[in-house]
Amino acid sequence: MEPGLAVTAYYAAPNLLPPDGDDRIASSASHGFVADVAVVEIDRETAAVSVLDYVTVHDAGRLLNPLLAEGQVRGGLAHGAAAALFERHVYDEDGNLMTGSFLDYLVPTAPDLPTPRIGHRESPTPFLPLGAKGLGEGTTMSVPAAVANAVAAALGRDDVEPPFTPGRVWELLQA
Amino acid sequence: MKPAPFAYVRPTTLDEALSTLADGGDDAKLLAGGQSLVPALNMRVLRPAVLVDVNRIPDLDHVERRGDALVVGATARQADPRLRDHPILAAVLPHVGHTVTRNRGTVCGSVAHADAAAELPLALVAARGSAVLASVRGRREISADELFLGPYTTALAPDELLVETIWPIPAEGDAFAFEELAQRGGDYALCMAAAHVSGGELRVVVGSVTASPTILTVDPERPGDSAAEQVEPWGSIHASPAYLRQLVRVLVGRAVGRALEDAA
């Protein structure tokens, strides 16, 4: 059988260059941006932390599929909120893992998570043909920082470290 | 995560269940909702030789008014809507696990399991309730105050089946308040407190921070502080003893405040 029509094409982003003389490299052709605001309330008696409001705005360039983009934001937020408020590994003095079951390693469920208000601002990147910058799991990075900043503001101190479980926040309130 | 091998028996009458239990003794374990037992089997914390499944015994899932009490049968699920007629159960059940576990888990099973951090044993003590225990030797009723002996430890003999819990229905002018702090919705509480004003008399019960639901006599002028002075929490990776004592102070204070306010 004769072969059909075949085309082979190559594309290289113009700003993705090989490592320079000092072995430095910019490995992303474009960067998405994310800005978050967390509103947090701390019960000073029980040290319980509640996220009252959460706003996250993304500039992912041109959104190719808004539904999937929102899914990434919500999924990333779940991981970020877990790191900010629940999950940590604890070892005892002898190196035994103390959080080896889901009874002690606190994975949040849906009702434990803040409900985000999500916004998008589309400024297409000039460096790529589609104008898309990407936003995968951006909120995984931003939520711990935003929540930690809110907790720091509420407590009036900046040496705070997530996760902000009530037991840990109570220790902060005593110091 | 698989259980160690066990024999499985599924009786269809209460008498058959009781005789199987009597034969099995310490090596037999009852299965109702399985929401605590099955994870314990899977983690091999428990290795019973015989599992006696009581789910197919008819007429064991009753929830009915008997005199001034609501009587809850052994296989009545925590999600049973008839339980909401009782104000104490209605207040506490939303904190018991999740919708999915409440669909399967039973009220009596949770009481018999006697987890120190479970809400239903505490609620039964707060309600001044009792339990009916059956065995081949007969039946006896035991007050909730005498039922819970320690973590996972009750006054049930190895051959006894907890067939009913009895929940006295609060009278006009009575009031009940429940407070707990859990790290996640539906989680075991770090600390919980109930205040029940019944016939003008205040009963305060705390749990999670004690080996079993514990009745405290509090000073009504300073309920939180006087409660905190009476407990010695042991602490965990999640909460220091000092923090747990603080939770007793706050939660008892809030529960008593609400109950006294609501009581006529």
Short mmCIF file of C-alpha atoms in Angstrom, two decimals:
data_model
loop_
_atom_site.label_atom_id
_atom_site.label_comp_id
_atom_site.label_asym_id
_atom_site.label_seq_id
_atom_site.Cartn_x
_atom_site.Cartn_y
_atom_site.Cartn_z
CA MET A 1 0.00 0.00 0.00
CA GLU A 2 1.23 3.46 -0.84
CA PRO A 3 1.74 5.76 2.16
CA GLY A 4 -0.77 8.61 2.62
CA LEU A 5 0.00 12.26 3.05
CA ALA A 6 2.43 12.83 5.93
CA VAL A 7 3.68 16.04 7.49
CA THR A 8 6.33 16.42 10.16
CA ALA A 9 6.74 19.79 11.88
CA TYR A 10 8.87 21.05 14.72
CA TYR A 11 8.26 23.94 17.07
CA ALA A 12 10.64 25.34 19.62
CA ALA A 13 9.60 28.19 21.90
CA PRO A 14 11.92 31.07 21.00
CA ASN A 15 12.69 31.90 24.65
CA LEU A 16 13.59 28.35 25.68
CA LEU A 17 17.34 28.21 25.28
CA PRO A 18 20.00 25.67 26.19
CA PRO A 19 21.88 26.18 29.49
CA ASP A 20 24.21 29.18 29.44
CA GLY A 21 27.89 29.18 30.32
CA ASP A 22 27.10 29.11 34.04
CA ASP A 23 24.76 26.14 33.48
CA ARG A 24 21.66 28.25 34.16
CA ILE A 25 18.43 27.60 32.31
CA ALA A 26 14.91 29.03 32.12
CA SER A 27 12.87 25.86 31.83
CA SER A 28 9.44 27.46 31.38
CA ALA A 29 8.44 29.36 28.30
CA SER A 30 5.77 31.23 30.25
CA HIS A 31 4.63 31.64 33.83
CA GLY A 32 1.10 31.76 35.16
CA PHE A 33 0.26 34.10 38.03
CA VAL A 34 -1.94 33.60 41.04
CA ALA A 35 -3.08 36.01 43.72
CA ASP A 36 -5.02 34.77 46.77
CA VAL A 37 -6.80 36.37 49.72
CA ALA A 38 -7.68 34.32 52.80
CA VAL A 39 -10.00 35.53 55.56
CA VAL A 40 -9.36 33.50 58.69
CA GLU A 41 -10.97 33.53 62.11
CA ILE A 42 -9.26 32.09 65.18
CA ASP A 43 -11.26 31.21 68.27
CA ARG A 44 -8.88 32.43 70.98
CA GLU A 45 -10.41 30.06 73.53
CA THR A 46 -10.34 26.80 71.55
CA ALA A 47 -7.62 27.84 69.04
CA ALA A 48 -9.80 26.52 66.22
CA VAL A 49 -9.05 28.11 62.85
CA SER A 50 -11.87 28.74 60.38
CA VAL A 51 -11.39 30.02 56.87
CA LEU A 52 -14.35 32.38 56.45
CA ASP A 53 -13.67 33.43 52.87
CA TYR A 54 -11.16 32.54 50.20
CA VAL A 55 -10.57 34.32 46.89
CA THR A 56 -8.12 33.08 44.29
CA VAL A 57 -7.47 34.85 40.99
CA HIS A 58 -5.39 33.32 38.22
CA ASP A 59 -3.75 34.65 35.10
CA ALA A 60 -3.19 31.51 33.09
CA GLY A 61 -3.06 33.30 29.77
CA ARG A 62 -5.71 32.10 27.35
CA LEU A 63 -7.97 29.52 28.99
CA LEU A 64 -8.42 26.62 26.58
CA ASN A 65 -10.95 24.76 28.75
CA PRO A 66 -12.41 26.85 31.59
CA LEU A 67 -14.02 23.80 33.23
CA LEU A 68 -10.71 21.96 33.52
CA ALA A 69 -9.05 25.15 34.70
CA GLU A 70 -11.53 25.44 37.55
CA GLY A 71 -10.95 21.76 38.39
CA GLN A 72 -7.23 22.42 38.69
CA VAL A 73 -7.85 25.39 40.96
CA ARG A 74 -10.21 23.43 43.21
CA GLY A 75 -7.98 20.35 43.31
CA GLY A 76 -4.90 22.42 44.06
CA LEU A 77 -6.81 24.28 46.74
CA ALA A 78 -7.70 21.00 48.44
CA HIS A 79 -4.03 20.01 48.60
CA GLY A 80 -2.99 23.50 49.67
CA ALA A 81 -5.63 23.71 52.40
CA ALA A 82 -4.62 20.23 53.60
CA ALA A 83 -1.04 21.42 53.98
CA ALA A 84 -2.15 24.68 55.61
CA LEU A 85 -4.61 23.27 58.13
CA PHE A 86 -4.33 19.50 58.52
CA GLU A 87 -1.59 17.26 57.16
CA ARG A 88 1.84 16.63 58.66
CA HIS A 89 4.18 13.77 59.42
CA VAL A 90 5.05 13.26 63.07
CA TYR A 91 7.87 11.05 64.32
CA ASP A 92 8.68 10.17 67.91
CA GLU A 93 12.15 10.41 69.49
CA ASP A 94 13.06 6.96 68.18
CA GLY A 95 12.07 7.78 64.63
CA ASN A 96 8.78 5.90 64.64
CA LEU A 97 6.14 7.36 62.36
CA MET A 98 3.25 8.47 64.58
CA THR A 99 0.93 9.45 61.72
CA GLY A 100 0.88 6.12 59.92
CA SER A 101 -2.90 5.81 59.62
CA PHE A 102 -5.60 8.13 58.31
CA LEU A 103 -6.85 8.40 61.89
CA ASP A 104 -3.78 10.47 62.74
CA TYR A 105 -2.66 11.75 59.34
CA LEU A 106 -5.44 14.27 58.84
CA VAL A 107 -6.57 14.25 55.23
CA PRO A 108 -9.44 16.74 54.96
CA THR A 109 -12.74 15.76 53.41
CA ALA A 110 -14.82 18.08 51.23
CA PRO A 111 -16.73 19.82 54.05
CA ASP A 112 -13.44 20.61 55.83
CA LEU A 113 -12.22 22.70 52.90
CA PRO A 114 -12.81 26.41 52.30
CA THR A 115 -15.15 27.18 49.42
CA PRO A 116 -13.17 29.39 47.06
CA ARG A 117 -14.35 32.28 44.96
CA ILE A 118 -12.42 31.82 41.72
CA GLY A 119 -11.50 34.55 39.24
CA HIS A 120 -9.53 34.54 36.00
CA ARG A 121 -7.73 37.27 34.16
CA GLU A 122 -6.62 36.26 30.67
CA SER A 123 -3.49 37.95 29.40
CA PRO A 124 -2.15 35.68 26.66
CA THR A 125 1.57 35.03 26.67
CA PRO A 126 3.37 36.33 23.54
CA PHE A 127 5.90 33.49 23.76
CA LEU A 128 3.62 30.60 22.79
CA PRO A 129 1.24 30.14 19.86
CA LEU A 130 -1.85 29.38 21.98
CA GLY A 131 -1.24 32.18 24.46
CA ALA A 132 -1.79 29.74 27.35
CA LYS A 133 0.49 29.88 30.38
CA GLY A 134 -0.82 27.03 32.46
CA LEU A 135 -2.18 26.99 36.01
CA GLY A 136 -1.84 23.39 37.19
CA GLU A 137 -2.01 23.13 40.98
CA GLY A 138 -1.17 26.81 41.46
CA THR A 139 -3.30 26.95 44.59
CA THR A 140 -1.26 24.09 46.10
CA MET A 141 1.46 26.71 46.49
CA SER A 142 -0.65 29.77 47.26
CA VAL A 143 -3.11 28.46 49.87
CA PRO A 144 -0.54 27.59 52.58
CA ALA A 145 1.10 31.00 52.13
CA ALA A 146 -2.17 32.94 52.15
CA VAL A 147 -3.56 31.06 55.15
CA ALA A 148 -0.26 31.35 57.03
CA ASN A 149 -0.18 35.11 56.37
CA ALA A 150 -3.75 35.43 57.60
CA VAL A 151 -2.96 33.45 60.76
CA ALA A 152 0.18 35.55 61.30
CA ALA A 153 -1.87 38.73 60.94
CA ALA A 154 -4.53 37.45 63.33
CA LEU A 155 -1.95 36.48 65.96
CA GLY A 156 0.24 39.55 65.43
CA ARG A 157 3.41 37.52 64.85
CA ASP A 158 5.16 36.21 61.77
CA ASP A 159 6.95 33.09 63.04
CA VAL A 160 4.07 30.76 62.30
CA GLU A 161 4.36 27.42 60.57
CA PRO A 162 1.56 25.34 59.04
CA PRO A 163 -0.40 23.17 59.52
CA PHE A 164 -2.57 25.28 61.79
CA THR A 165 -4.28 22.51 63.70
CA PRO A 166 -6.00 23.71 66.87
CA GLY A 167 -3.40 22.05 69.11
CA ARG A 168 -0.55 23.82 67.32
CA VAL A 169 -2.33 27.18 67.19
CA TRP A 170 -3.01 26.97 70.91
CA GLU A 171 0.73 26.60 71.51
CA LEU A 172 1.24 29.76 69.41
CA LEU A 173 -1.36 31.59 71.50
CA GLN A 174 0.54 30.70 74.69
CA ALA A 175 3.93 31.95 73.51
CA MET B 1 -5.07 -4.76 55.34
CA LYS B 2 -6.93 -8.01 55.71
CA PRO B 3 -8.35 -9.52 58.87
CA ALA B 4 -6.93 -12.64 60.44
CA PRO B 5 -9.10 -15.68 59.60
CA PHE B 6 -12.32 -16.06 61.60
CA ALA B 7 -15.46 -18.17 61.54
CA TYR B 8 -18.57 -16.28 60.49
CA VAL B 9 -21.98 -17.05 61.98
CA ARG B 10 -25.18 -15.29 61.00
CA PRO B 11 -28.00 -16.35 63.32
CA THR B 12 -31.60 -15.51 62.51
CA THR B 13 -32.91 -15.55 66.06
CA LEU B 14 -31.72 -13.80 69.20
CA ASP B 15 -31.59 -17.12 71.11
CA GLU B 16 -29.30 -18.60 68.48
CA ALA B 17 -27.05 -15.52 68.67
CA LEU B 18 -26.87 -15.70 72.45
CA SER B 19 -26.03 -19.41 72.51
CA THR B 20 -23.33 -18.90 69.86
CA LEU B 21 -21.95 -16.08 71.96
CA ALA B 22 -22.06 -18.25 75.09
CA ASP B 23 -20.17 -21.03 73.30
CA GLY B 24 -17.61 -18.64 71.83
CA GLY B 25 -16.90 -16.77 75.05
CA ASP B 26 -13.97 -14.38 74.86
CA ASP B 27 -13.13 -15.56 71.33
CA ALA B 28 -16.46 -14.45 69.86
CA LYS B 29 -17.21 -10.92 68.74
CA LEU B 30 -20.53 -9.38 67.71
CA LEU B 31 -20.90 -7.66 64.35
CA ALA B 32 -23.65 -5.06 63.93
CA GLY B 33 -22.78 -2.00 61.81
CA GLY B 34 -19.09 -2.90 61.71
CA GLN B 35 -17.92 0.71 61.46
CA SER B 36 -15.47 0.29 64.34
CA LEU B 37 -15.08 -3.48 64.39
CA VAL B 38 -14.18 -4.01 60.74
CA PRO B 39 -11.30 -1.47 60.68
CA ALA B 40 -10.02 -3.04 63.92
CA LEU B 41 -10.19 -6.48 62.28
CA ASN B 42 -8.43 -5.23 59.16
CA MET B 43 -5.63 -3.69 61.20
CA ARG B 44 -5.52 -6.91 63.23
CA VAL B 45 -6.01 -5.02 66.45
CA LEU B 46 -8.73 -7.62 67.06
CA ARG B 47 -8.48 -11.29 66.09
CA PRO B 48 -11.72 -12.95 67.16
CA ALA B 49 -12.13 -16.65 66.37
CA VAL B 50 -15.88 -16.24 65.68
CA LEU B 51 -17.80 -13.29 64.31
CA VAL B 52 -21.51 -13.35 65.18
CA ASP B 53 -23.41 -11.19 62.70
CA VAL B 54 -26.65 -9.97 64.30
CA ASN B 55 -27.92 -8.04 61.26
CA ARG B 56 -30.33 -10.76 60.10
CA ILE B 57 -32.11 -11.12 63.42
CA PRO B 58 -35.59 -9.67 62.88
CA ASP B 59 -37.14 -7.09 65.22
CA LEU B 60 -33.83 -6.01 66.67
CA ASP B 61 -33.84 -2.63 64.91
CA HIS B 62 -36.76 -1.12 66.79
CA VAL B 63 -36.88 2.52 67.82
CA GLU B 64 -39.97 3.02 69.93
CA ARG B 65 -41.46 5.07 72.71
CA ARG B 66 -41.81 3.03 75.89
CA GLY B 67 -43.19 5.05 78.80
CA ASP B 68 -41.07 8.18 79.19
CA ALA B 69 -38.16 6.81 77.18
CA LEU B 70 -37.09 6.18 73.62
CA VAL B 71 -35.89 2.59 73.29
CA VAL B 72 -33.31 1.88 70.58
CA GLY B 73 -32.74 -1.71 69.45
CA ALA B 74 -29.37 -3.31 68.78
CA THR B 75 -29.39 -2.98 64.99
CA ALA B 76 -31.07 0.44 64.68
CA ARG B 77 -28.74 2.57 62.54
CA GLN B 78 -27.41 5.93 63.63
CA ALA B 79 -29.10 7.43 60.55
CA ASP B 80 -32.54 6.15 61.62
CA PRO B 81 -34.86 9.19 61.33
CA ARG B 82 -36.89 8.02 64.33
CA LEU B 83 -33.91 8.89 66.55
CA ARG B 84 -34.38 12.58 65.79
CA ASP B 85 -37.45 12.62 68.04
CA HIS B 86 -35.06 12.53 70.98
CA PRO B 87 -33.45 15.94 71.52
CA ILE B 88 -30.21 14.54 72.96
CA LEU B 89 -29.70 12.08 70.10
CA ALA B 90 -30.67 14.79 67.62
CA ALA B 91 -28.02 17.11 69.07
CA VAL B 92 -25.25 14.53 69.19
CA LEU B 93 -25.74 12.35 66.10
CA PRO B 94 -24.57 14.96 63.54
CA HIS B 95 -21.14 14.73 65.23
CA VAL B 96 -21.01 10.91 64.98
CA GLY B 97 -18.89 9.97 61.97
CA HIS B 98 -20.22 10.81 58.53
CA THR B 99 -23.46 10.19 56.64
CA VAL B 100 -22.00 7.03 55.15
CA THR B 101 -20.87 5.56 58.48
CA ARG B 102 -24.14 6.58 60.16
CA ASN B 103 -26.09 4.69 57.51
CA ARG B 104 -24.43 1.51 58.67
CA GLY B 105 -23.22 2.14 62.22
CA THR B 106 -25.61 1.37 65.07
CA VAL B 107 -26.35 3.33 68.24
CA CYS B 108 -26.03 0.25 70.46
CA GLY B 109 -22.86 -0.89 68.68
CA SER B 110 -21.14 2.41 69.41
CA VAL B 111 -22.27 2.21 73.05
CA ALA B 112 -21.00 -1.37 73.41
CA HIS B 113 -17.72 -0.52 71.66
CA ALA B 114 -17.15 2.23 74.28
CA ASP B 115 -14.53 4.24 72.46
CA ALA B 116 -13.45 6.95 74.90
CA ALA B 117 -13.78 9.54 72.12
CA ALA B 118 -17.19 8.43 70.83
CA GLU B 119 -20.18 10.70 71.29
CA LEU B 120 -22.96 8.15 71.89
CA PRO B 121 -21.59 6.64 75.13
CA LEU B 122 -21.21 10.17 76.51
CA ALA B 123 -24.72 11.04 75.36
CA LEU B 124 -26.21 7.97 77.07
CA VAL B 125 -24.56 8.96 80.37
CA ALA B 126 -25.66 12.59 79.94
CA ALA B 127 -29.22 11.41 79.22
CA ARG B 128 -29.23 9.34 82.44
CA GLY B 129 -29.96 6.39 80.17
CA SER B 130 -29.45 2.69 80.54
CA ALA B 131 -28.80 -0.46 78.54
CA VAL B 132 -30.47 -3.86 78.41
CA LEU B 133 -28.05 -6.77 78.24
CA ALA B 134 -29.17 -10.24 77.20
CA SER B 135 -27.47 -13.60 77.53
CA VAL B 136 -28.47 -17.24 77.81
CA ARG B 137 -28.58 -16.53 81.54
CA GLY B 138 -31.35 -13.95 81.11
CA ARG B 139 -31.69 -10.20 80.84
CA ARG B 140 -30.58 -7.33 83.02
CA GLU B 141 -30.80 -3.56 82.77
CA ILE B 142 -27.76 -1.52 83.71
CA SER B 143 -27.50 2.23 84.19
CA ALA B 144 -25.18 4.06 81.78
CA ASP B 145 -23.34 5.34 84.86
CA GLU B 146 -22.23 1.78 85.62
CA LEU B 147 -21.78 0.58 82.04
CA PHE B 148 -18.55 2.28 80.96
CA LEU B 149 -15.45 1.09 82.79
CA GLY B 150 -12.62 2.41 80.58
CA PRO B 151 -11.48 2.66 76.98
CA TYR B 152 -13.25 -0.09 74.99
CA THR B 153 -14.26 -1.62 78.31
CA THR B 154 -17.81 -2.04 79.58
CA ALA B 155 -19.66 -4.00 82.21
CA LEU B 156 -20.87 -6.43 79.50
CA ALA B 157 -19.91 -10.03 80.20
CA PRO B 158 -18.36 -11.90 77.25
CA ASP B 159 -21.63 -13.79 76.66
CA GLU B 160 -23.86 -10.70 76.78
CA LEU B 161 -25.43 -8.85 73.86
CA LEU B 162 -26.49 -5.23 74.28
CA VAL B 163 -30.05 -5.54 72.93
CA GLU B 164 -31.38 -2.08 73.74
CA THR B 165 -30.35 1.34 74.91
CA ILE B 166 -32.96 3.31 76.83
CA TRP B 167 -33.01 7.09 76.45
CA PRO B 168 -35.26 8.93 78.92
CA ILE B 169 -37.10 11.71 77.11
CA PRO B 170 -36.41 15.18 78.55
CA ALA B 171 -39.41 16.86 80.15
CA GLU B 172 -40.72 20.35 79.57
CA GLY B 173 -38.19 22.84 80.93
CA ASP B 174 -35.24 20.45 80.65
CA ALA B 175 -32.34 21.49 78.46
CA PHE B 176 -29.37 19.81 76.85
CA ALA B 177 -26.26 21.27 75.24
CA PHE B 178 -23.38 19.48 73.57
CA GLU B 179 -20.00 20.94 72.59
CA GLU B 180 -17.07 19.24 70.94
CA LEU B 181 -13.87 20.13 69.19
CA ALA B 182 -12.78 17.75 66.45
CA GLN B 183 -10.00 18.43 63.96
CA ARG B 184 -12.17 17.42 61.00
CA GLY B 185 -15.92 17.17 60.55
CA GLY B 186 -17.02 13.73 61.75
CA ASP B 187 -13.69 13.00 63.41
CA TYR B 188 -13.31 11.69 66.93
CA ALA B 189 -13.37 14.69 69.22
CA LEU B 190 -10.25 16.01 70.92
CA CYS B 191 -12.62 16.95 73.71
CA MET B 192 -16.37 16.93 74.21
CA ALA B 193 -18.73 18.11 76.89
CA ALA B 194 -22.44 17.75 77.51
CA ALA B 195 -24.61 19.64 79.97
CA HIS B 196 -28.06 18.32 80.79
CA VAL B 197 -30.50 20.14 83.03
CA SER B 198 -33.16 17.62 84.01
CA GLY B 199 -35.77 18.31 86.69
CA GLY B 200 -33.75 21.35 87.68
CA GLU B 201 -30.64 19.25 88.25
CA LEU B 202 -27.49 19.86 86.21
CA ARG B 203 -25.40 16.94 84.98
CA VAL B 204 -22.08 17.61 83.21
CA VAL B 205 -20.28 14.85 81.32
CA VAL B 206 -16.93 15.10 79.54
CA GLY B 207 -15.35 12.66 77.13
CA SER B 208 -12.29 12.05 74.93
CA VAL B 209 -10.08 13.53 77.65
CA THR B 210 -10.97 10.77 80.10
CA ALA B 211 -10.87 6.97 79.89
CA SER B 212 -14.66 6.83 79.58
CA PRO B 213 -17.54 9.33 79.79
CA THR B 214 -17.03 11.08 83.11
CA ILE B 215 -19.64 12.89 85.20
CA LEU B 216 -18.24 16.04 86.79
CA THR B 217 -19.75 18.00 89.63
CA VAL B 218 -19.17 21.59 88.64
CA ASP B 219 -19.49 24.89 90.44
CA PRO B 220 -22.31 26.67 88.55
CA GLU B 221 -20.57 29.99 89.19
CA ARG B 222 -17.42 28.86 87.38
CA PRO B 223 -18.32 25.63 85.54
CA GLY B 224 -15.41 25.61 83.08
CA ASP B 225 -12.66 26.21 85.60
CA SER B 226 -14.09 23.80 88.13
CA ALA B 227 -14.37 21.11 85.44
CA ALA B 228 -10.82 21.67 84.20
CA GLU B 229 -9.49 21.21 87.73
CA GLN B 230 -10.95 17.69 87.84
CA VAL B 231 -9.46 16.13 84.70
CA GLU B 232 -5.96 14.83 83.95
CA PRO B 233 -5.84 14.52 80.14
CA TRP B 234 -2.96 12.40 78.85
CA GLY B 235 -2.32 14.25 75.58
CA SER B 236 -1.47 13.00 72.11
CA ILE B 237 0.44 14.07 69.02
CA HIS B 238 -2.52 16.34 68.27
CA ALA B 239 -3.01 18.04 71.60
CA SER B 240 -0.97 18.61 74.74
CA PRO B 241 -2.46 17.86 78.17
CA ALA B 242 -2.55 21.60 78.90
CA TYR B 243 -4.47 22.31 75.69
CA LEU B 244 -6.95 19.52 76.39
CA ARG B 245 -7.54 20.93 79.87
CA GLN B 246 -8.19 24.30 78.24
CA LEU B 247 -10.75 22.63 75.94
CA VAL B 248 -12.50 21.13 78.97
CA ARG B 249 -12.60 24.61 80.51
CA VAL B 250 -14.05 26.22 77.37
CA LEU B 251 -16.42 23.48 76.19
CA VAL B 252 -17.88 22.76 79.63
CA GLY B 253 -18.28 26.51 80.16
CA ARG B 254 -20.13 26.90 76.87
CA ALA B 255 -22.30 23.79 77.28
CA VAL B 256 -23.34 24.67 80.83
CA GLY B 257 -24.00 28.27 79.81
CA ARG B 258 -26.28 27.22 76.97
CA ALA B 259 -28.10 24.54 78.97
CA LEU B 260 -28.80 26.84 81.93
CA GLU B 261 -29.99 29.54 79.55
CA ASP B 262 -32.32 27.16 77.70
CA ALA B 263 -33.70 25.53 80.85
CA ALA B 264 -36.95 27.13 81.90
#
